[in-house]
Amino acid sequence: MSEQQIAPNRPTAHKFKPTNTEATSPFGFFLLCVYTALVFIRPHEWPIFETELPILRTFLIITFIFYVTTLSPKKWNWQATIMVVMFFFMLLSEMRARRFFSDLTFVTEWVTSDILPFILFLGFLVSLRRQRIILFISLMACVIMVHQAWFQIGDPLGMGWAENAIFRGSGNDAMMQVRYVGIFHDPNDMGMFLVMNIPIAMYFLVNTKSFMIRMLSLGIMAALFVGIYWTGSRGSLVGSLAVIAAYIFVRFGRVKFMILTALSLPIVGVALASFRTIGLEDKSVQDRLTAWYEGIQMVKYRPLFGFGKDRFLEYHSKVAHNSFVTVMSELGAIGYTLWMTFIMLIFVMAYRIAKLPAIEGPKGDALRQEQSLNIYLSIAMIGYCSTAFFISRSYILYFYVFAAFVAASYMRVQKSYPQFDLKITAATVARVAVCSAGSLIVLYLIIRFLLTIR
């Protein structure tokens, strides 16, 4: 009797091979949602729940384990490579500063607080639906922040249910600035995050047919602007104006942009007049210009590798109040070029998706949705860059999360529409790197100009 007759139903070897090489890991994405809520909402740092347990770090590790073991295929792009290369240049900065790895706390934070989250969001956001869920969590975090700020504003002592406001100035110049907990403990951090979420609220507003969602989006947008005003962050004010200007330009075109800008100047003037004083004679502005000057001197002294990540305060009494100057002085010209290349690739990807031709059918509808998402994400990045020019937030976690949003969308479009040539080549990255290096000269000239007129 033949072997086939003995065991006719025995599976052959090829039947054990997987028929699907993709595994989207739904539970891994659920863990990512929990991690996102912990990062943005931070309930574990509320006084009522505050604990010494490393909850955030624990969920990061667990989510990464599920990423490694259950998600397939893994995602990687040029930006992830740049972040890894920056890690090694940070080590070189430590060696150049002759600390020789005596304290790598700041460098290791780059891995746990920036590289790993970027990789996780890049990998798990395999669909537009997933990305919308994460964006919704981000907006809900903003609502909670503004709600807590409302309690601070309503209390004469600035006491909120999660954190107390801070007071700056004295007498008639005294001003209450709201803040949140954790990485949003500084009004500037909270303000920047609110600025970056304005385009997200706009995205939900224009991409729904539901009247309730539209009203909810409008309400959230109003809360965001009020929250920004309450932070008293001048950098966030500039960022919000940049976001509005970018939206008008994208939505209405160049001609209408110029007309609407001219018509809105009186409103902007009133807003600036009711905000904290902005002028070259202001002491805070003078301190910032002085810090920028020190940053120039630092990059002149150690032009290649700088003084080390998060080391600016060790050489100057105040932070640089400029994310670009911070990277320039701490990581040198090489680190700055890498960091700017990372940022500029965000806009390269968003621009390429926006310029794709329209196609018919369901795939065309899906492409238009991705294009709309990228428009508003790029506006959020404009908000970051504008705000970052006035505060030192070069390594803040939520910026790299938003960068991963753009990269994940780009990779989805690249996979779904192979007929379009969306591959980012080494030549493209090289050209972007040259422009990034050139921006260092532009930054230097801007600072020199501001120093001459102060």
XYZ file of C-alpha atoms in Angstrom:
454
model
C 0.000 0.000 0.000
C 1.356 3.426 -0.922
C 2.103 6.224 1.507
C -0.666 8.325 -0.019
C -3.189 5.595 0.720
C -2.056 5.273 4.328
C -2.372 9.016 5.110
C -4.362 10.682 2.344
C -5.148 13.786 4.415
C -1.670 14.434 5.743
C -0.657 17.994 4.882
C 2.315 18.416 2.657
C 5.201 20.676 3.650
C 4.043 23.639 1.606
C 0.770 23.803 3.536
C 2.628 24.867 6.634
C 3.981 27.985 4.924
C 2.130 31.204 5.798
C -0.226 32.347 3.073
C -0.180 35.930 4.378
C 3.071 37.681 5.175
C 1.311 40.663 6.763
C 0.248 40.827 10.396
C -1.204 44.166 11.515
C -1.222 43.266 15.237
C -4.564 44.698 16.471
C -3.613 44.169 20.102
C -0.286 45.884 19.510
C -2.171 48.877 18.125
C -4.420 48.831 21.203
C -1.299 49.054 23.358
C -0.114 51.947 21.192
C -3.421 53.746 21.871
C -2.931 53.251 25.609
C 0.637 54.514 25.301
C -0.567 57.550 23.322
C -3.118 58.369 26.007
C -0.462 58.037 28.698
C 1.904 60.334 26.784
C -0.648 63.031 25.898
C -3.261 62.850 28.672
C -0.856 61.623 31.396
C -3.460 60.422 33.935
C -0.731 58.632 35.890
C 0.639 62.083 36.820
C -2.639 63.539 38.068
C -2.555 64.101 41.856
C -5.410 61.659 42.363
C -3.601 58.854 40.519
C 0.036 59.900 40.887
C 2.348 56.957 41.337
C 6.081 56.331 41.407
C 5.735 53.282 39.168
C 7.287 53.720 35.679
C 3.949 53.202 33.944
C 4.840 55.106 30.777
C 8.162 53.326 30.313
C 6.523 49.968 31.039
C 3.877 50.433 28.355
C 6.536 51.582 25.912
C 8.506 48.378 26.468
C 5.428 46.140 26.261
C 4.244 47.855 23.077
C 7.693 47.506 21.543
C 7.742 43.796 22.404
C 4.441 43.325 20.578
C 5.811 45.384 17.711
C 8.783 43.050 17.382
C 6.874 39.793 17.842
C 3.483 40.361 16.190
C 3.776 43.097 13.544
C 4.843 42.146 10.050
C 6.390 43.555 8.003
C 8.342 46.051 10.051
C 8.519 49.630 8.730
C 11.654 51.697 8.299
C 12.456 54.879 6.403
C 15.182 57.451 5.938
C 14.050 59.444 8.945
C 14.456 56.448 11.239
C 17.965 56.000 9.855
C 18.730 59.663 10.482
C 17.583 59.362 14.092
C 19.881 56.378 14.645
C 22.795 58.223 13.029
C 22.060 61.214 15.279
C 22.335 58.893 18.272
C 25.914 58.008 17.330
C 26.761 61.670 16.726
C 25.398 62.444 20.176
C 27.885 59.918 21.526
C 30.646 61.638 19.552
C 29.556 64.959 21.045
C 30.002 63.465 24.513
C 33.488 62.274 23.574
C 34.410 65.632 22.051
C 33.294 67.333 25.274
C 35.626 64.907 27.120
C 32.889 63.451 29.270
C 33.660 60.024 27.763
C 30.272 58.451 28.499
C 30.373 59.395 32.192
C 26.702 60.431 31.997
C 24.655 59.222 29.039
C 21.246 60.003 30.538
C 20.416 62.670 27.969
C 21.610 60.508 25.080
C 19.664 57.415 26.134
C 16.544 59.560 26.452
C 16.855 60.180 22.716
C 16.351 56.431 22.192
C 13.506 55.829 24.645
C 11.653 59.124 24.206
C 12.093 59.744 20.480
C 13.474 56.864 18.384
C 11.342 54.042 19.806
C 8.050 56.014 19.723
C 8.767 57.102 16.145
C 9.327 53.487 15.092
C 6.187 52.295 16.899
C 3.879 54.874 15.318
C 5.504 54.364 11.926
C 4.899 50.621 12.148
C 1.450 50.354 13.702
C -0.320 53.085 11.687
C -1.019 50.808 8.743
C -4.422 52.320 7.973
C -6.062 55.725 7.879
C -8.617 54.516 10.427
C -5.882 53.778 12.941
C -4.324 57.173 12.366
C -7.639 58.923 12.935
C -8.028 57.117 16.261
C -4.615 58.371 17.410
C -5.432 61.893 16.220
C -8.712 61.767 18.138
C -6.792 60.816 21.308
C -4.521 63.804 20.714
C -7.508 66.161 20.449
C -9.090 64.722 23.585
C -5.824 65.374 25.421
C -6.043 69.021 24.333
C -9.606 69.288 25.607
C -8.539 67.908 28.988
C -5.623 70.345 29.137
C -7.863 73.331 28.387
C -10.442 72.106 30.897
C -7.734 71.975 33.566
C -6.553 75.434 32.468
C -10.109 76.750 32.910
C -9.948 75.708 36.558
C -6.608 77.521 36.917
C -7.937 80.710 35.378
C -11.048 80.612 37.549
C -9.066 80.302 40.777
C -7.422 83.454 42.209
C -4.393 81.367 43.189
C -4.249 79.616 39.851
C -4.987 76.177 41.312
C -6.210 73.532 38.884
C -7.297 69.967 39.480
C -4.041 68.597 38.020
C -1.500 71.429 38.310
C -1.211 75.046 39.430
C -0.683 77.964 37.076
C 2.455 80.078 37.263
C 2.583 83.852 37.678
C 5.104 86.016 35.856
C 5.738 89.669 36.508
C 4.401 91.759 39.346
C 1.910 94.570 39.883
C 0.033 95.569 36.762
C 2.330 93.397 34.636
C 1.524 90.211 36.579
C 0.188 87.479 34.327
C -1.127 84.005 34.990
C 0.141 81.315 32.620
C -1.666 77.996 32.596
C 0.151 74.695 32.294
C -0.413 70.967 32.484
C 1.545 68.038 33.908
C 4.553 66.031 32.748
C 6.058 67.103 29.442
C 3.446 69.896 29.305
C 4.499 71.341 32.650
C 5.849 74.459 30.948
C 3.279 76.831 29.359
C 5.399 76.867 26.198
C 5.170 73.076 25.859
C 1.431 73.070 26.370
C 1.018 75.976 23.953
C 3.074 74.299 21.245
C 1.051 71.087 21.527
C -2.209 73.038 21.249
C -0.878 74.859 18.185
C 0.007 71.579 16.460
C -3.496 70.242 17.114
C -5.320 73.184 15.506
C -4.847 71.659 12.005
C -5.984 68.283 13.356
C -9.283 69.823 14.463
C -9.499 71.479 11.033
C -8.952 68.080 9.398
C -11.886 66.507 11.225
C -13.994 69.588 10.479
C -13.595 69.433 6.694
C -13.501 65.649 6.303
C -16.863 64.711 7.739
C -20.504 64.958 6.702
C -21.723 64.652 10.259
C -23.164 67.869 11.680
C -22.322 66.766 15.229
C -18.678 66.101 14.384
C -18.410 69.472 12.679
C -19.826 71.258 15.707
C -17.524 69.254 17.983
C -14.506 70.146 15.824
C -15.422 73.834 15.892
C -15.779 73.700 19.657
C -12.401 72.021 20.030
C -10.782 74.622 17.760
C -12.217 77.417 19.881
C -10.922 75.703 23.024
C -7.474 75.367 21.455
C -7.219 79.097 20.714
C -8.446 79.990 24.185
C -5.948 77.581 25.722
C -3.108 79.098 23.696
C -4.093 82.552 24.914
C -4.161 81.356 28.511
C -0.656 79.870 28.259
C 0.743 83.355 27.659
C 3.342 81.776 25.373
C 4.478 84.252 22.758
C 6.064 81.511 20.710
C 2.721 79.682 20.644
C 1.007 82.902 19.565
C 3.387 83.152 16.612
C 2.836 79.463 15.868
C -0.956 79.837 15.850
C -0.717 82.805 13.473
C 1.567 80.738 11.207
C -0.944 77.881 11.235
C -3.796 80.213 10.280
C -1.719 81.800 7.526
C -0.708 78.390 6.144
C -4.316 77.215 6.144
C -5.499 80.338 4.311
C -2.749 79.912 1.718
C -3.541 76.226 1.135
C -7.299 76.690 1.179
C -7.711 79.873 -0.858
C -4.520 80.283 -2.919
C -1.933 83.034 -3.175
C -4.132 85.961 -4.260
C -6.886 85.419 -1.694
C -4.188 84.754 0.898
C -2.727 88.217 0.363
C -6.164 89.846 0.488
C -7.302 88.007 3.601
C -3.966 88.661 5.290
C -4.301 92.392 4.677
C -7.887 92.395 5.970
C -6.945 90.443 9.089
C -4.047 92.683 10.120
C -6.223 94.816 12.442
C -7.448 91.662 14.205
C -3.882 90.439 14.572
C -2.891 93.841 15.965
C -5.615 93.654 18.603
C -4.561 90.112 19.532
C -0.938 91.155 19.896
C -1.883 94.203 21.931
C -3.847 92.080 24.412
C -1.045 89.534 24.720
C 2.255 89.686 26.570
C 4.542 92.471 25.404
C 6.523 91.591 22.298
C 9.349 93.926 21.421
C 13.097 94.233 21.277
C 13.099 96.342 24.423
C 11.485 93.547 26.452
C 13.925 91.926 28.911
C 12.838 88.425 27.906
C 13.564 89.221 24.276
C 16.965 90.613 25.228
C 17.743 87.441 27.170
C 16.818 85.327 24.171
C 18.997 87.332 21.808
C 21.872 87.001 24.250
C 21.332 83.233 24.399
C 21.277 83.061 20.596
C 24.558 84.957 20.486
C 26.057 82.469 22.943
C 24.805 79.665 20.719
C 26.716 81.157 17.793
C 29.859 81.327 19.881
C 29.427 77.715 20.946
C 29.119 76.437 17.391
C 32.176 78.482 16.417
C 34.168 76.878 19.234
C 33.072 73.307 18.464
C 31.664 73.461 14.929
C 31.373 69.747 14.139
C 29.987 67.957 17.203
C 28.913 70.736 19.557
C 28.782 70.530 23.337
C 26.408 67.578 23.743
C 22.663 66.978 23.815
C 20.814 68.988 26.495
C 24.076 70.626 27.639
C 23.324 74.234 26.663
C 22.433 75.207 30.229
C 25.834 74.009 31.432
C 27.492 76.768 29.399
C 24.884 79.530 29.620
C 22.596 80.675 32.409
C 19.405 80.378 30.340
C 18.111 78.021 27.700
C 18.527 79.121 24.088
C 14.773 79.726 23.591
C 15.265 78.543 20.033
C 15.150 74.887 18.997
C 17.319 75.516 15.938
C 20.008 77.312 17.953
C 19.809 74.567 20.569
C 20.603 71.811 18.066
C 23.239 73.949 16.358
C 25.150 74.569 19.593
C 24.609 71.179 21.248
C 25.167 68.871 18.256
C 27.268 71.079 15.998
C 26.925 71.595 12.267
C 26.715 67.859 11.538
C 23.988 67.180 14.084
C 22.074 70.273 12.983
C 22.223 69.163 9.336
C 20.886 65.728 10.251
C 18.091 67.203 12.366
C 17.059 69.685 9.680
C 17.156 66.928 7.062
C 14.733 64.971 9.234
C 12.386 67.974 9.350
C 12.631 68.854 5.679
C 11.881 65.268 4.647
C 8.515 65.695 6.376
C 7.599 68.477 3.968
C 9.076 66.605 0.991
C 6.802 63.637 1.691
C 3.732 65.799 2.276
C 4.399 67.766 -0.932
C 4.819 64.638 -3.025
C 1.526 63.192 -1.812
C -0.295 66.493 -2.336
C 0.901 66.650 -5.951
C -0.231 63.147 -6.934
C -2.765 63.147 -9.799
C -6.373 62.259 -9.142
C -7.576 58.767 -9.979
C -11.081 57.346 -10.268
C -12.907 54.862 -8.109
C -12.615 53.841 -4.458
C -8.831 53.971 -4.583
C -9.094 57.548 -5.751
C -11.284 58.409 -2.756
C -8.760 56.781 -0.417
C -5.950 58.754 -2.039
C -7.826 62.038 -1.613
C -8.307 61.264 2.066
C -4.583 60.664 2.499
C -3.828 63.869 0.614
C -6.157 65.847 2.856
C -4.566 64.338 5.960
C -1.076 65.257 4.758
C -2.086 68.849 4.072
C -3.202 69.350 7.658
C -0.285 67.421 9.112
C 2.120 69.631 7.161
C 0.340 72.694 8.563
C 0.826 71.213 12.044
C 4.541 70.919 11.272
C 4.607 74.563 10.185
C 3.105 75.358 13.566
C 5.874 73.404 15.267
C 8.686 75.057 13.297
C 7.263 78.539 13.891
C 6.844 77.972 17.617
C 10.171 76.147 17.904
C 12.010 79.241 16.687
C 11.152 80.907 19.987
C 11.409 78.021 22.470
C 13.908 75.185 22.959
C 11.981 72.029 22.148
C 14.288 70.237 19.753
C 13.789 66.783 21.269
C 10.195 66.987 22.500
C 8.386 63.657 22.102
C 5.169 64.790 20.432
C 7.026 66.383 17.516
C 8.492 63.007 16.536
C 5.074 61.394 16.970
C 3.592 63.877 14.502
C 6.532 63.305 12.171
C 5.710 59.588 12.283
C 2.138 60.441 11.256
C 3.400 61.951 7.993
C 5.858 59.124 7.385
C 3.235 56.433 8.044
C 0.810 58.086 5.628
C 3.525 58.330 2.994
C 4.353 54.637 3.326
C 0.666 53.704 3.063
C 0.322 55.679 -0.161
C 3.590 54.278 -1.485
C 2.321 50.743 -0.910
C -1.237 51.257 -2.172
C -0.266 53.143 -5.345
C 2.835 51.487 -6.802
C 2.124 53.165 -10.145
C 3.477 56.400 -8.645
C 7.212 56.740 -8.139
C 7.279 57.653 -4.433
C 10.543 56.055 -3.430
C 12.844 58.468 -1.628
C 16.313 57.813 -2.962
C 19.693 58.515 -1.457
C 20.124 61.296 -4.037
C 16.949 62.973 -2.773
C 18.146 62.768 0.827
C 21.530 64.167 -0.223
C 19.887 67.183 -1.872
C 17.756 67.773 1.197
C 20.873 67.509 3.386
C 22.621 70.179 1.301
C 19.634 72.497 1.753
C 19.649 71.721 5.479
C 23.310 72.649 5.735
C 22.539 75.869 3.855
C 19.812 76.704 6.360
C 22.517 76.873 9.023
C 23.980 79.867 7.200
C 20.519 81.450 6.928
C 19.956 80.918 10.654
C 23.294 82.544 11.426
C 22.488 85.581 9.268
C 19.048 86.008 10.871
C 20.528 85.965 14.350
C 23.307 88.363 13.382
C 20.712 90.752 11.940
C 18.564 90.630 15.099
C 21.631 91.271 17.237
C 22.496 94.387 15.267
C 19.083 96.005 15.757
C 18.477 95.197 19.408
